[in-house]
Amino acid sequence: MRIKMTSIHVTDPAKAYEFYTQKLGFDTLMTMPEYNLYIVKSTDPSDQTGLLLEPSDHPLAKAYMEGLHEQGFSMIVFGVPNVQEEYERLVSLGVVFKQEPQTGPDGSISAVLDDTVGNFVQLHQD
């Protein structure tokens, strides 16, 4: 068994698609703008897991998303080989970070960015 698709609620799927592909570097798995449907995937050819950029128009989804954001919690975690290098690349593209790269008590390295569509996203060094 494997994960085929997961989702992240966003305030604007088209804007999220632009951010996730043009800034974060994900590839397109599927787009159907007429249905407000945008799915991205990793550039790693062995990883075909889809990430659905899901509209947050349902009241429960909106409340959950806003609550996590207000509390400063990350909605999702993405692995990268080098957090510092990815941080520098993304800052050069204008991405805003809530937390610069730092080493945790367990030795893990992470940073947290704002995805511009209602979520904080953690980058974790693989």
Backbone atoms as SQL, in Angstrom:
CREATE TABLE atoms (id INTEGER PRIMARY KEY, chain TEXT, resi INTEGER, resn TEXT, atom TEXT, x REAL, y REAL, z REAL);
INSERT INTO atoms VALUES
  (1, 'A', 1, 'MET', 'N', 0.850, -1.170, 0.000),
  (2, 'A', 1, 'MET', 'CA', 0.000, 0.000, 0.000),
  (3, 'A', 1, 'MET', 'C', 0.895, 1.232, 0.000),
  (4, 'A', 2, 'ARG', 'N', 0.446, 2.287, -0.692),
  (5, 'A', 2, 'ARG', 'CA', 1.191, 3.537, -0.731),
  (6, 'A', 2, 'ARG', 'C', 0.217, 4.703, -0.794),
  (7, 'A', 3, 'ILE', 'N', 0.711, 5.862, -0.527),
  (8, 'A', 3, 'ILE', 'CA', -0.133, 7.056, -0.628),
  (9, 'A', 3, 'ILE', 'C', -0.223, 7.451, -2.095),
  (10, 'A', 4, 'LYS', 'N', -1.413, 7.516, -2.629),
  (11, 'A', 4, 'LYS', 'CA', -1.654, 7.907, -4.021),
  (12, 'A', 4, 'LYS', 'C', -1.823, 9.418, -4.121),
  (13, 'A', 5, 'MET', 'N', -2.615, 9.981, -3.190),
  (14, 'A', 5, 'MET', 'CA', -2.853, 11.414, -3.205),
  (15, 'A', 5, 'MET', 'C', -3.207, 11.876, -1.806),
  (16, 'A', 6, 'THR', 'N', -2.827, 13.085, -1.512),
  (17, 'A', 6, 'THR', 'CA', -3.231, 13.752, -0.286),
  (18, 'A', 6, 'THR', 'C', -3.599, 15.170, -0.679),
  (19, 'A', 7, 'SER', 'N', -4.096, 15.945, 0.257),
  (20, 'A', 7, 'SER', 'CA', -4.507, 17.296, -0.108),
  (21, 'A', 7, 'SER', 'C', -4.089, 18.296, 0.951),
  (22, 'A', 8, 'ILE', 'N', -4.072, 19.529, 0.525),
  (23, 'A', 8, 'ILE', 'CA', -3.856, 20.655, 1.420),
  (24, 'A', 8, 'ILE', 'C', -4.894, 21.704, 1.039),
  (25, 'A', 9, 'HIS', 'N', -5.606, 22.187, 2.039),
  (26, 'A', 9, 'HIS', 'CA', -6.610, 23.223, 1.778),
  (27, 'A', 9, 'HIS', 'C', -5.910, 24.547, 1.537),
  (28, 'A', 10, 'VAL', 'N', -6.378, 25.262, 0.535),
  (29, 'A', 10, 'VAL', 'CA', -5.798, 26.551, 0.166),
  (30, 'A', 10, 'VAL', 'C', -6.919, 27.555, -0.093),
  (31, 'A', 11, 'THR', 'N', -6.597, 28.829, 0.076),
  (32, 'A', 11, 'THR', 'CA', -7.614, 29.867, -0.136),
  (33, 'A', 11, 'THR', 'C', -7.888, 30.108, -1.611),
  (34, 'A', 12, 'ASP', 'N', -6.928, 29.798, -2.481),
  (35, 'A', 12, 'ASP', 'CA', -7.077, 30.040, -3.921),
  (36, 'A', 12, 'ASP', 'C', -6.262, 28.975, -4.663),
  (37, 'A', 13, 'PRO', 'N', -6.909, 27.930, -5.195),
  (38, 'A', 13, 'PRO', 'CA', -6.180, 26.848, -5.847),
  (39, 'A', 13, 'PRO', 'C', -5.317, 27.296, -7.036),
  (40, 'A', 14, 'ALA', 'N', -5.794, 28.229, -7.849),
  (41, 'A', 14, 'ALA', 'CA', -5.002, 28.686, -8.994),
  (42, 'A', 14, 'ALA', 'C', -3.746, 29.413, -8.531),
  (43, 'A', 15, 'LYS', 'N', -3.870, 30.256, -7.528),
  (44, 'A', 15, 'LYS', 'CA', -2.713, 30.963, -6.964),
  (45, 'A', 15, 'LYS', 'C', -1.765, 29.967, -6.295),
  (46, 'A', 16, 'ALA', 'N', -2.323, 28.975, -5.603),
  (47, 'A', 16, 'ALA', 'CA', -1.511, 27.937, -4.968),
  (48, 'A', 16, 'ALA', 'C', -0.736, 27.164, -6.027),
  (49, 'A', 17, 'TYR', 'N', -1.394, 26.822, -7.115),
  (50, 'A', 17, 'TYR', 'CA', -0.737, 26.087, -8.202),
  (51, 'A', 17, 'TYR', 'C', 0.463, 26.870, -8.725),
  (52, 'A', 18, 'GLU', 'N', 0.282, 28.142, -8.932),
  (53, 'A', 18, 'GLU', 'CA', 1.382, 28.997, -9.405),
  (54, 'A', 18, 'GLU', 'C', 2.542, 28.986, -8.394),
  (55, 'A', 19, 'PHE', 'N', 2.236, 29.139, -7.106),
  (56, 'A', 19, 'PHE', 'CA', 3.264, 29.162, -6.071),
  (57, 'A', 19, 'PHE', 'C', 3.976, 27.808, -5.964),
  (58, 'A', 20, 'TYR', 'N', 3.194, 26.740, -5.920),
  (59, 'A', 20, 'TYR', 'CA', 3.773, 25.416, -5.715),
  (60, 'A', 20, 'TYR', 'C', 4.603, 24.952, -6.921),
  (61, 'A', 21, 'THR', 'N', 4.253, 25.381, -8.122),
  (62, 'A', 21, 'THR', 'CA', 5.034, 24.992, -9.295),
  (63, 'A', 21, 'THR', 'C', 6.164, 25.986, -9.573),
  (64, 'A', 22, 'GLN', 'N', 5.880, 27.278, -9.559),
  (65, 'A', 22, 'GLN', 'CA', 6.890, 28.260, -9.955),
  (66, 'A', 22, 'GLN', 'C', 7.882, 28.611, -8.850),
  (67, 'A', 23, 'LYS', 'N', 7.472, 28.552, -7.613),
  (68, 'A', 23, 'LYS', 'CA', 8.377, 28.884, -6.502),
  (69, 'A', 23, 'LYS', 'C', 8.960, 27.622, -5.866),
  (70, 'A', 24, 'LEU', 'N', 8.081, 26.709, -5.442),
  (71, 'A', 24, 'LEU', 'CA', 8.554, 25.516, -4.748),
  (72, 'A', 24, 'LEU', 'C', 9.142, 24.478, -5.701),
  (73, 'A', 25, 'GLY', 'N', 8.732, 24.507, -6.969),
  (74, 'A', 25, 'GLY', 'CA', 9.339, 23.622, -7.959),
  (75, 'A', 25, 'GLY', 'C', 8.646, 22.295, -8.191),
  (76, 'A', 26, 'PHE', 'N', 7.407, 22.153, -7.744),
  (77, 'A', 26, 'PHE', 'CA', 6.668, 20.921, -8.008),
  (78, 'A', 26, 'PHE', 'C', 6.283, 20.846, -9.482),
  (79, 'A', 27, 'ASP', 'N', 6.044, 19.630, -9.967),
  (80, 'A', 27, 'ASP', 'CA', 5.567, 19.412, -11.330),
  (81, 'A', 27, 'ASP', 'C', 4.042, 19.319, -11.333),
  (82, 'A', 28, 'THR', 'N', 3.470, 19.498, -12.506),
  (83, 'A', 28, 'THR', 'CA', 2.026, 19.365, -12.686),
  (84, 'A', 28, 'THR', 'C', 1.658, 17.900, -12.839),
  (85, 'A', 29, 'LEU', 'N', 0.696, 17.454, -12.061),
  (86, 'A', 29, 'LEU', 'CA', 0.140, 16.120, -12.249),
  (87, 'A', 29, 'LEU', 'C', -1.157, 16.238, -13.048),
  (88, 'A', 30, 'MET', 'N', -1.982, 17.237, -12.691),
  (89, 'A', 30, 'MET', 'CA', -3.238, 17.466, -13.412),
  (90, 'A', 30, 'MET', 'C', -3.728, 18.884, -13.144),
  (91, 'A', 31, 'THR', 'N', -4.249, 19.521, -14.168),
  (92, 'A', 31, 'THR', 'CA', -4.938, 20.805, -13.979),
  (93, 'A', 31, 'THR', 'C', -6.222, 20.790, -14.798),
  (94, 'A', 32, 'MET', 'N', -7.269, 21.281, -14.186),
  (95, 'A', 32, 'MET', 'CA', -8.558, 21.478, -14.845),
  (96, 'A', 32, 'MET', 'C', -9.112, 22.789, -14.298),
  (97, 'A', 33, 'PRO', 'N', -8.593, 23.919, -14.805),
  (98, 'A', 33, 'PRO', 'CA', -8.998, 25.225, -14.258),
  (99, 'A', 33, 'PRO', 'C', -10.510, 25.459, -14.267),
  (100, 'A', 34, 'GLU', 'N', -11.199, 24.891, -15.249),
  (101, 'A', 34, 'GLU', 'CA', -12.656, 25.072, -15.324),
  (102, 'A', 34, 'GLU', 'C', -13.362, 24.440, -14.124),
  (103, 'A', 35, 'TYR', 'N', -12.697, 23.505, -13.434),
  (104, 'A', 35, 'TYR', 'CA', -13.239, 22.868, -12.235),
  (105, 'A', 35, 'TYR', 'C', -12.491, 23.282, -10.969),
  (106, 'A', 36, 'ASN', 'N', -11.589, 24.273, -11.123),
  (107, 'A', 36, 'ASN', 'CA', -10.777, 24.754, -9.996),
  (108, 'A', 36, 'ASN', 'C', -9.968, 23.594, -9.401),
  (109, 'A', 37, 'LEU', 'N', -9.479, 22.702, -10.276),
  (110, 'A', 37, 'LEU', 'CA', -8.769, 21.494, -9.872),
  (111, 'A', 37, 'LEU', 'C', -7.297, 21.592, -10.263),
  (112, 'A', 38, 'TYR', 'N', -6.436, 21.508, -9.259),
  (113, 'A', 38, 'TYR', 'CA', -4.991, 21.587, -9.475),
  (114, 'A', 38, 'TYR', 'C', -4.322, 20.543, -8.593),
  (115, 'A', 39, 'ILE', 'N', -3.534, 19.676, -9.220),
  (116, 'A', 39, 'ILE', 'CA', -2.800, 18.641, -8.499),
  (117, 'A', 39, 'ILE', 'C', -1.344, 18.708, -8.935),
  (118, 'A', 40, 'VAL', 'N', -0.440, 18.754, -7.961),
  (119, 'A', 40, 'VAL', 'CA', 0.991, 18.797, -8.241),
  (120, 'A', 40, 'VAL', 'C', 1.658, 17.536, -7.699),
  (121, 'A', 41, 'LYS', 'N', 2.926, 17.342, -8.087),
  (122, 'A', 41, 'LYS', 'CA', 3.676, 16.190, -7.612),
  (123, 'A', 41, 'LYS', 'C', 5.148, 16.567, -7.548),
  (124, 'A', 42, 'SER', 'N', 5.909, 15.731, -6.882),
  (125, 'A', 42, 'SER', 'CA', 7.348, 15.905, -6.770),
  (126, 'A', 42, 'SER', 'C', 8.005, 15.799, -8.145),
  (127, 'A', 43, 'THR', 'N', 9.175, 16.390, -8.294),
  (128, 'A', 43, 'THR', 'CA', 9.942, 16.232, -9.529),
  (129, 'A', 43, 'THR', 'C', 10.671, 14.894, -9.570),
  (130, 'A', 44, 'ASP', 'N', 10.705, 14.183, -8.452),
  (131, 'A', 44, 'ASP', 'CA', 11.349, 12.868, -8.374),
  (132, 'A', 44, 'ASP', 'C', 10.487, 11.871, -9.156),
  (133, 'A', 45, 'PRO', 'N', 11.022, 11.282, -10.246),
  (134, 'A', 45, 'PRO', 'CA', 10.208, 10.373, -11.055),
  (135, 'A', 45, 'PRO', 'C', 9.704, 9.142, -10.308),
  (136, 'A', 46, 'SER', 'N', 10.372, 8.763, -9.224),
  (137, 'A', 46, 'SER', 'CA', 9.913, 7.595, -8.463),
  (138, 'A', 46, 'SER', 'C', 8.775, 7.940, -7.510),
  (139, 'A', 47, 'ASP', 'N', 8.482, 9.230, -7.343),
  (140, 'A', 47, 'ASP', 'CA', 7.423, 9.666, -6.426),
  (141, 'A', 47, 'ASP', 'C', 6.279, 10.274, -7.233),
  (142, 'A', 48, 'GLN', 'N', 5.235, 9.524, -7.409),
  (143, 'A', 48, 'GLN', 'CA', 4.077, 9.983, -8.178),
  (144, 'A', 48, 'GLN', 'C', 2.896, 10.354, -7.287),
  (145, 'A', 49, 'THR', 'N', 3.153, 10.578, -5.996),
  (146, 'A', 49, 'THR', 'CA', 2.085, 10.970, -5.073),
  (147, 'A', 49, 'THR', 'C', 1.573, 12.351, -5.447),
  (148, 'A', 50, 'GLY', 'N', 0.270, 12.468, -5.587),
  (149, 'A', 50, 'GLY', 'CA', -0.340, 13.744, -5.921),
  (150, 'A', 50, 'GLY', 'C', -0.637, 14.564, -4.680),
  (151, 'A', 51, 'LEU', 'N', -0.493, 15.869, -4.817),
  (152, 'A', 51, 'LEU', 'CA', -0.883, 16.814, -3.769),
  (153, 'A', 51, 'LEU', 'C', -1.980, 17.692, -4.350),
  (154, 'A', 52, 'LEU', 'N', -3.211, 17.440, -3.926),
  (155, 'A', 52, 'LEU', 'CA', -4.370, 18.201, -4.378),
  (156, 'A', 52, 'LEU', 'C', -4.406, 19.534, -3.650),
  (157, 'A', 53, 'LEU', 'N', -4.436, 20.618, -4.410),
  (158, 'A', 53, 'LEU', 'CA', -4.536, 21.967, -3.849),
  (159, 'A', 53, 'LEU', 'C', -6.026, 22.272, -3.741),
  (160, 'A', 54, 'GLU', 'N', -6.565, 21.917, -2.605),
  (161, 'A', 54, 'GLU', 'CA', -8.014, 21.849, -2.413),
  (162, 'A', 54, 'GLU', 'C', -8.606, 23.169, -1.930),
  (163, 'A', 55, 'PRO', 'N', -9.696, 23.624, -2.564),
  (164, 'A', 55, 'PRO', 'CA', -10.342, 24.860, -2.111),
  (165, 'A', 55, 'PRO', 'C', -10.805, 24.727, -0.658),
  (166, 'A', 56, 'SER', 'N', -10.618, 25.785, 0.100),
  (167, 'A', 56, 'SER', 'CA', -11.003, 25.772, 1.520),
  (168, 'A', 56, 'SER', 'C', -12.363, 26.419, 1.724),
  (169, 'A', 57, 'ASP', 'N', -13.273, 26.193, 0.797),
  (170, 'A', 57, 'ASP', 'CA', -14.574, 26.854, 0.889),
  (171, 'A', 57, 'ASP', 'C', -15.569, 26.148, 1.807),
  (172, 'A', 58, 'HIS', 'N', -15.263, 24.962, 2.272),
  (173, 'A', 58, 'HIS', 'CA', -16.126, 24.286, 3.233),
  (174, 'A', 58, 'HIS', 'C', -15.871, 24.898, 4.607),
  (175, 'A', 59, 'PRO', 'N', -16.915, 25.235, 5.374),
  (176, 'A', 59, 'PRO', 'CA', -16.723, 25.895, 6.667),
  (177, 'A', 59, 'PRO', 'C', -15.798, 25.145, 7.631),
  (178, 'A', 60, 'LEU', 'N', -15.877, 23.820, 7.675),
  (179, 'A', 60, 'LEU', 'CA', -14.996, 23.053, 8.561),
  (180, 'A', 60, 'LEU', 'C', -13.536, 23.152, 8.118),
  (181, 'A', 61, 'ALA', 'N', -13.319, 23.050, 6.808),
  (182, 'A', 61, 'ALA', 'CA', -11.946, 23.144, 6.286),
  (183, 'A', 61, 'ALA', 'C', -11.385, 24.532, 6.537),
  (184, 'A', 62, 'LYS', 'N', -12.197, 25.536, 6.309),
  (185, 'A', 62, 'LYS', 'CA', -11.749, 26.917, 6.511),
  (186, 'A', 62, 'LYS', 'C', -11.394, 27.165, 7.979),
  (187, 'A', 63, 'ALA', 'N', -12.227, 26.703, 8.888),
  (188, 'A', 63, 'ALA', 'CA', -11.971, 26.894, 10.322),
  (189, 'A', 63, 'ALA', 'C', -10.702, 26.158, 10.751),
  (190, 'A', 64, 'TYR', 'N', -10.516, 24.939, 10.258),
  (191, 'A', 64, 'TYR', 'CA', -9.324, 24.151, 10.584),
  (192, 'A', 64, 'TYR', 'C', -8.067, 24.865, 10.073),
  (193, 'A', 65, 'MET', 'N', -8.103, 25.267, 8.813),
  (194, 'A', 65, 'MET', 'CA', -6.962, 25.928, 8.198),
  (195, 'A', 65, 'MET', 'C', -6.631, 27.233, 8.924),
  (196, 'A', 66, 'GLU', 'N', -7.626, 28.048, 9.185),
  (197, 'A', 66, 'GLU', 'CA', -7.405, 29.326, 9.875),
  (198, 'A', 66, 'GLU', 'C', -6.909, 29.110, 11.299),
  (199, 'A', 67, 'GLY', 'N', -7.438, 28.097, 11.982),
  (200, 'A', 67, 'GLY', 'CA', -7.002, 27.812, 13.345),
  (201, 'A', 67, 'GLY', 'C', -5.538, 27.416, 13.410),
  (202, 'A', 68, 'LEU', 'N', -5.115, 26.551, 12.498),
  (203, 'A', 68, 'LEU', 'CA', -3.704, 26.156, 12.460),
  (204, 'A', 68, 'LEU', 'C', -2.812, 27.354, 12.153),
  (205, 'A', 69, 'HIS', 'N', -3.236, 28.182, 11.214),
  (206, 'A', 69, 'HIS', 'CA', -2.440, 29.352, 10.825),
  (207, 'A', 69, 'HIS', 'C', -2.318, 30.328, 11.988),
  (208, 'A', 70, 'GLU', 'N', -3.421, 30.588, 12.664),
  (209, 'A', 70, 'GLU', 'CA', -3.392, 31.509, 13.814),
  (210, 'A', 70, 'GLU', 'C', -2.482, 31.006, 14.925),
  (211, 'A', 71, 'GLN', 'N', -2.423, 29.684, 15.110),
  (212, 'A', 71, 'GLN', 'CA', -1.570, 29.089, 16.132),
  (213, 'A', 71, 'GLN', 'C', -0.117, 28.945, 15.670),
  (214, 'A', 72, 'GLY', 'N', 0.125, 29.199, 14.374),
  (215, 'A', 72, 'GLY', 'CA', 1.478, 29.122, 13.840),
  (216, 'A', 72, 'GLY', 'C', 1.945, 27.724, 13.489),
  (217, 'A', 73, 'PHE', 'N', 0.998, 26.779, 13.330),
  (218, 'A', 73, 'PHE', 'CA', 1.365, 25.402, 13.012),
  (219, 'A', 73, 'PHE', 'C', 1.506, 25.200, 11.506),
  (220, 'A', 74, 'SER', 'N', 2.468, 24.375, 11.125),
  (221, 'A', 74, 'SER', 'CA', 2.627, 24.011, 9.722),
  (222, 'A', 74, 'SER', 'C', 1.535, 23.025, 9.323),
  (223, 'A', 75, 'MET', 'N', 1.031, 23.194, 8.124),
  (224, 'A', 75, 'MET', 'CA', -0.018, 22.316, 7.614),
  (225, 'A', 75, 'MET', 'C', 0.564, 21.053, 6.989),
  (226, 'A', 76, 'ILE', 'N', 1.795, 21.150, 6.460),
  (227, 'A', 76, 'ILE', 'CA', 2.412, 20.022, 5.770),
  (228, 'A', 76, 'ILE', 'C', 3.929, 20.161, 5.881),
  (229, 'A', 77, 'VAL', 'N', 4.632, 19.059, 5.712),
  (230, 'A', 77, 'VAL', 'CA', 6.094, 19.040, 5.784),
  (231, 'A', 77, 'VAL', 'C', 6.637, 18.462, 4.479),
  (232, 'A', 78, 'PHE', 'N', 7.589, 19.172, 3.879),
  (233, 'A', 78, 'PHE', 'CA', 8.261, 18.697, 2.671),
  (234, 'A', 78, 'PHE', 'C', 9.719, 18.425, 2.987),
  (235, 'A', 79, 'GLY', 'N', 10.233, 17.324, 2.482),
  (236, 'A', 79, 'GLY', 'CA', 11.633, 16.977, 2.675),
  (237, 'A', 79, 'GLY', 'C', 12.495, 17.582, 1.582),
  (238, 'A', 80, 'VAL', 'N', 13.648, 18.074, 1.965),
  (239, 'A', 80, 'VAL', 'CA', 14.629, 18.612, 1.022),
  (240, 'A', 80, 'VAL', 'C', 16.017, 18.126, 1.450),
  (241, 'A', 81, 'PRO', 'N', 16.938, 17.985, 0.482),
  (242, 'A', 81, 'PRO', 'CA', 18.281, 17.512, 0.830),
  (243, 'A', 81, 'PRO', 'C', 19.064, 18.491, 1.709),
  (244, 'A', 82, 'ASN', 'N', 18.849, 19.805, 1.492),
  (245, 'A', 82, 'ASN', 'CA', 19.602, 20.802, 2.231),
  (246, 'A', 82, 'ASN', 'C', 18.694, 22.002, 2.517),
  (247, 'A', 83, 'VAL', 'N', 18.248, 22.142, 3.741),
  (248, 'A', 83, 'VAL', 'CA', 17.310, 23.210, 4.109),
  (249, 'A', 83, 'VAL', 'C', 17.924, 24.586, 3.869),
  (250, 'A', 84, 'GLN', 'N', 19.171, 24.786, 4.229),
  (251, 'A', 84, 'GLN', 'CA', 19.800, 26.103, 4.063),
  (252, 'A', 84, 'GLN', 'C', 19.844, 26.511, 2.589),
  (253, 'A', 85, 'GLU', 'N', 20.238, 25.603, 1.717),
  (254, 'A', 85, 'GLU', 'CA', 20.276, 25.913, 0.283),
  (255, 'A', 85, 'GLU', 'C', 18.888, 26.204, -0.261),
  (256, 'A', 86, 'GLU', 'N', 17.905, 25.412, 0.149),
  (257, 'A', 86, 'GLU', 'CA', 16.528, 25.623, -0.318),
  (258, 'A', 86, 'GLU', 'C', 15.988, 26.945, 0.216),
  (259, 'A', 87, 'TYR', 'N', 16.293, 27.263, 1.451),
  (260, 'A', 87, 'TYR', 'CA', 15.902, 28.542, 2.046),
  (261, 'A', 87, 'TYR', 'C', 16.463, 29.696, 1.214),
  (262, 'A', 88, 'GLU', 'N', 17.737, 29.648, 0.903),
  (263, 'A', 88, 'GLU', 'CA', 18.367, 30.728, 0.129),
  (264, 'A', 88, 'GLU', 'C', 17.760, 30.837, -1.271),
  (265, 'A', 89, 'ARG', 'N', 17.498, 29.706, -1.916),
  (266, 'A', 89, 'ARG', 'CA', 16.879, 29.709, -3.245),
  (267, 'A', 89, 'ARG', 'C', 15.496, 30.350, -3.195),
  (268, 'A', 90, 'LEU', 'N', 14.704, 29.948, -2.199),
  (269, 'A', 90, 'LEU', 'CA', 13.339, 30.456, -2.098),
  (270, 'A', 90, 'LEU', 'C', 13.301, 31.934, -1.700),
  (271, 'A', 91, 'VAL', 'N', 14.164, 32.351, -0.806),
  (272, 'A', 91, 'VAL', 'CA', 14.230, 33.767, -0.439),
  (273, 'A', 91, 'VAL', 'C', 14.552, 34.606, -1.681),
  (274, 'A', 92, 'SER', 'N', 15.448, 34.113, -2.535),
  (275, 'A', 92, 'SER', 'CA', 15.798, 34.849, -3.756),
  (276, 'A', 92, 'SER', 'C', 14.604, 34.966, -4.712),
  (277, 'A', 93, 'LEU', 'N', 13.619, 34.080, -4.556),
  (278, 'A', 93, 'LEU', 'CA', 12.399, 34.128, -5.369),
  (279, 'A', 93, 'LEU', 'C', 11.283, 34.922, -4.694),
  (280, 'A', 94, 'GLY', 'N', 11.579, 35.481, -3.515),
  (281, 'A', 94, 'GLY', 'CA', 10.594, 36.295, -2.819),
  (282, 'A', 94, 'GLY', 'C', 9.713, 35.556, -1.841),
  (283, 'A', 95, 'VAL', 'N', 10.022, 34.305, -1.554),
  (284, 'A', 95, 'VAL', 'CA', 9.230, 33.530, -0.596),
  (285, 'A', 95, 'VAL', 'C', 9.512, 34.061, 0.817),
  (286, 'A', 96, 'VAL', 'N', 8.436, 34.220, 1.585),
  (287, 'A', 96, 'VAL', 'CA', 8.539, 34.730, 2.952),
  (288, 'A', 96, 'VAL', 'C', 8.582, 33.554, 3.925),
  (289, 'A', 97, 'PHE', 'N', 9.525, 33.623, 4.843),
  (290, 'A', 97, 'PHE', 'CA', 9.673, 32.568, 5.840),
  (291, 'A', 97, 'PHE', 'C', 9.216, 33.054, 7.205),
  (292, 'A', 98, 'LYS', 'N', 8.502, 32.197, 7.906),
  (293, 'A', 98, 'LYS', 'CA', 8.087, 32.437, 9.285),
  (294, 'A', 98, 'LYS', 'C', 9.216, 32.054, 10.233),
  (295, 'A', 99, 'GLN', 'N', 9.994, 31.059, 9.836),
  (296, 'A', 99, 'GLN', 'CA', 11.121, 30.579, 10.645),
  (297, 'A', 99, 'GLN', 'C', 12.288, 30.273, 9.717),
  (298, 'A', 100, 'GLU', 'N', 13.411, 30.913, 9.971),
  (299, 'A', 100, 'GLU', 'CA', 14.625, 30.634, 9.212),
  (300, 'A', 100, 'GLU', 'C', 15.141, 29.252, 9.597),
  (301, 'A', 101, 'PRO', 'N', 16.061, 28.684, 8.806),
  (302, 'A', 101, 'PRO', 'CA', 16.600, 27.366, 9.144),
  (303, 'A', 101, 'PRO', 'C', 17.182, 27.326, 10.550),
  (304, 'A', 102, 'GLN', 'N', 16.840, 26.261, 11.262),
  (305, 'A', 102, 'GLN', 'CA', 17.376, 26.067, 12.601),
  (306, 'A', 102, 'GLN', 'C', 17.483, 24.579, 12.900),
  (307, 'A', 103, 'THR', 'N', 18.364, 24.281, 13.813),
  (308, 'A', 103, 'THR', 'CA', 18.580, 22.902, 14.224),
  (309, 'A', 103, 'THR', 'C', 17.792, 22.639, 15.497),
  (310, 'A', 104, 'GLY', 'N', 16.994, 21.576, 15.479),
  (311, 'A', 104, 'GLY', 'CA', 16.190, 21.208, 16.642),
  (312, 'A', 104, 'GLY', 'C', 17.001, 20.423, 17.648),
  (313, 'A', 105, 'PRO', 'N', 16.409, 20.164, 18.822),
  (314, 'A', 105, 'PRO', 'CA', 17.101, 19.433, 19.877),
  (315, 'A', 105, 'PRO', 'C', 17.535, 18.026, 19.465),
  (316, 'A', 106, 'ASP', 'N', 16.838, 17.461, 18.474),
  (317, 'A', 106, 'ASP', 'CA', 17.186, 16.112, 18.003),
  (318, 'A', 106, 'ASP', 'C', 18.201, 16.134, 16.862),
  (319, 'A', 107, 'GLY', 'N', 18.664, 17.346, 16.488),
  (320, 'A', 107, 'GLY', 'CA', 19.643, 17.483, 15.416),
  (321, 'A', 107, 'GLY', 'C', 19.035, 17.692, 14.040),
  (322, 'A', 108, 'SER', 'N', 17.703, 17.635, 13.941),
  (323, 'A', 108, 'SER', 'CA', 17.061, 17.849, 12.647),
  (324, 'A', 108, 'SER', 'C', 17.100, 19.333, 12.275),
  (325, 'A', 109, 'ILE', 'N', 17.128, 19.601, 10.985),
  (326, 'A', 109, 'ILE', 'CA', 17.172, 20.978, 10.491),
  (327, 'A', 109, 'ILE', 'C', 15.868, 21.255, 9.762),
  (328, 'A', 110, 'SER', 'N', 15.247, 22.399, 10.090),
  (329, 'A', 110, 'SER', 'CA', 13.985, 22.744, 9.444),
  (330, 'A', 110, 'SER', 'C', 13.837, 24.251, 9.311),
  (331, 'A', 111, 'ALA', 'N', 12.901, 24.650, 8.486),
  (332, 'A', 111, 'ALA', 'CA', 12.520, 26.046, 8.292),
  (333, 'A', 111, 'ALA', 'C', 11.032, 26.043, 7.966),
  (334, 'A', 112, 'VAL', 'N', 10.365, 27.183, 8.133),
  (335, 'A', 112, 'VAL', 'CA', 8.925, 27.261, 7.879),
  (336, 'A', 112, 'VAL', 'C', 8.636, 28.464, 6.988),
  (337, 'A', 113, 'LEU', 'N', 7.916, 28.214, 5.893),
  (338, 'A', 113, 'LEU', 'CA', 7.569, 29.275, 4.953),
  (339, 'A', 113, 'LEU', 'C', 6.062, 29.495, 4.915),
  (340, 'A', 114, 'ASP', 'N', 5.669, 30.639, 4.383),
  (341, 'A', 114, 'ASP', 'CA', 4.265, 30.985, 4.175),
  (342, 'A', 114, 'ASP', 'C', 3.953, 30.717, 2.709),
  (343, 'A', 115, 'ASP', 'N', 2.975, 29.864, 2.426),
  (344, 'A', 115, 'ASP', 'CA', 2.692, 29.507, 1.030),
  (345, 'A', 115, 'ASP', 'C', 1.785, 30.506, 0.309),
  (346, 'A', 116, 'THR', 'N', 1.455, 31.604, 0.924),
  (347, 'A', 116, 'THR', 'CA', 0.641, 32.714, 0.365),
  (348, 'A', 116, 'THR', 'C', -0.829, 32.370, 0.168),
  (349, 'A', 117, 'VAL', 'N', -1.224, 31.150, 0.485),
  (350, 'A', 117, 'VAL', 'CA', -2.620, 30.742, 0.304),
  (351, 'A', 117, 'VAL', 'C', -3.196, 30.128, 1.575),
  (352, 'A', 118, 'GLY', 'N', -2.686, 30.626, 2.736),
  (353, 'A', 118, 'GLY', 'CA', -3.285, 30.265, 4.009),
  (354, 'A', 118, 'GLY', 'C', -2.560, 29.246, 4.856),
  (355, 'A', 119, 'ASN', 'N', -1.364, 28.823, 4.446),
  (356, 'A', 119, 'ASN', 'CA', -0.685, 27.763, 5.180),
  (357, 'A', 119, 'ASN', 'C', 0.770, 28.087, 5.478),
  (358, 'A', 120, 'PHE', 'N', 1.235, 27.548, 6.591),
  (359, 'A', 120, 'PHE', 'CA', 2.664, 27.497, 6.847),
  (360, 'A', 120, 'PHE', 'C', 3.126, 26.104, 6.426),
  (361, 'A', 121, 'VAL', 'N', 4.274, 26.051, 5.779),
  (362, 'A', 121, 'VAL', 'CA', 4.831, 24.803, 5.254),
  (363, 'A', 121, 'VAL', 'C', 6.220, 24.631, 5.865),
  (364, 'A', 122, 'GLN', 'N', 6.455, 23.469, 6.462),
  (365, 'A', 122, 'GLN', 'CA', 7.766, 23.197, 7.035),
  (366, 'A', 122, 'GLN', 'C', 8.632, 22.483, 6.004),
  (367, 'A', 123, 'LEU', 'N', 9.882, 22.926, 5.902),
  (368, 'A', 123, 'LEU', 'CA', 10.887, 22.215, 5.125),
  (369, 'A', 123, 'LEU', 'C', 11.746, 21.461, 6.113),
  (370, 'A', 124, 'HIS', 'N', 11.946, 20.185, 5.876),
  (371, 'A', 124, 'HIS', 'CA', 12.717, 19.348, 6.797),
  (372, 'A', 124, 'HIS', 'C', 13.847, 18.703, 6.002),
  (373, 'A', 125, 'GLN', 'N', 15.047, 18.776, 6.547),
  (374, 'A', 125, 'GLN', 'CA', 16.200, 18.210, 5.850),
  (375, 'A', 125, 'GLN', 'C', 16.172, 16.697, 5.926),
  (376, 'A', 126, 'ASP', 'N', 16.249, 16.049, 4.754),
  (377, 'A', 126, 'ASP', 'CA', 16.268, 14.584, 4.666),
  (378, 'A', 126, 'ASP', 'C', 17.575, 14.030, 5.185);
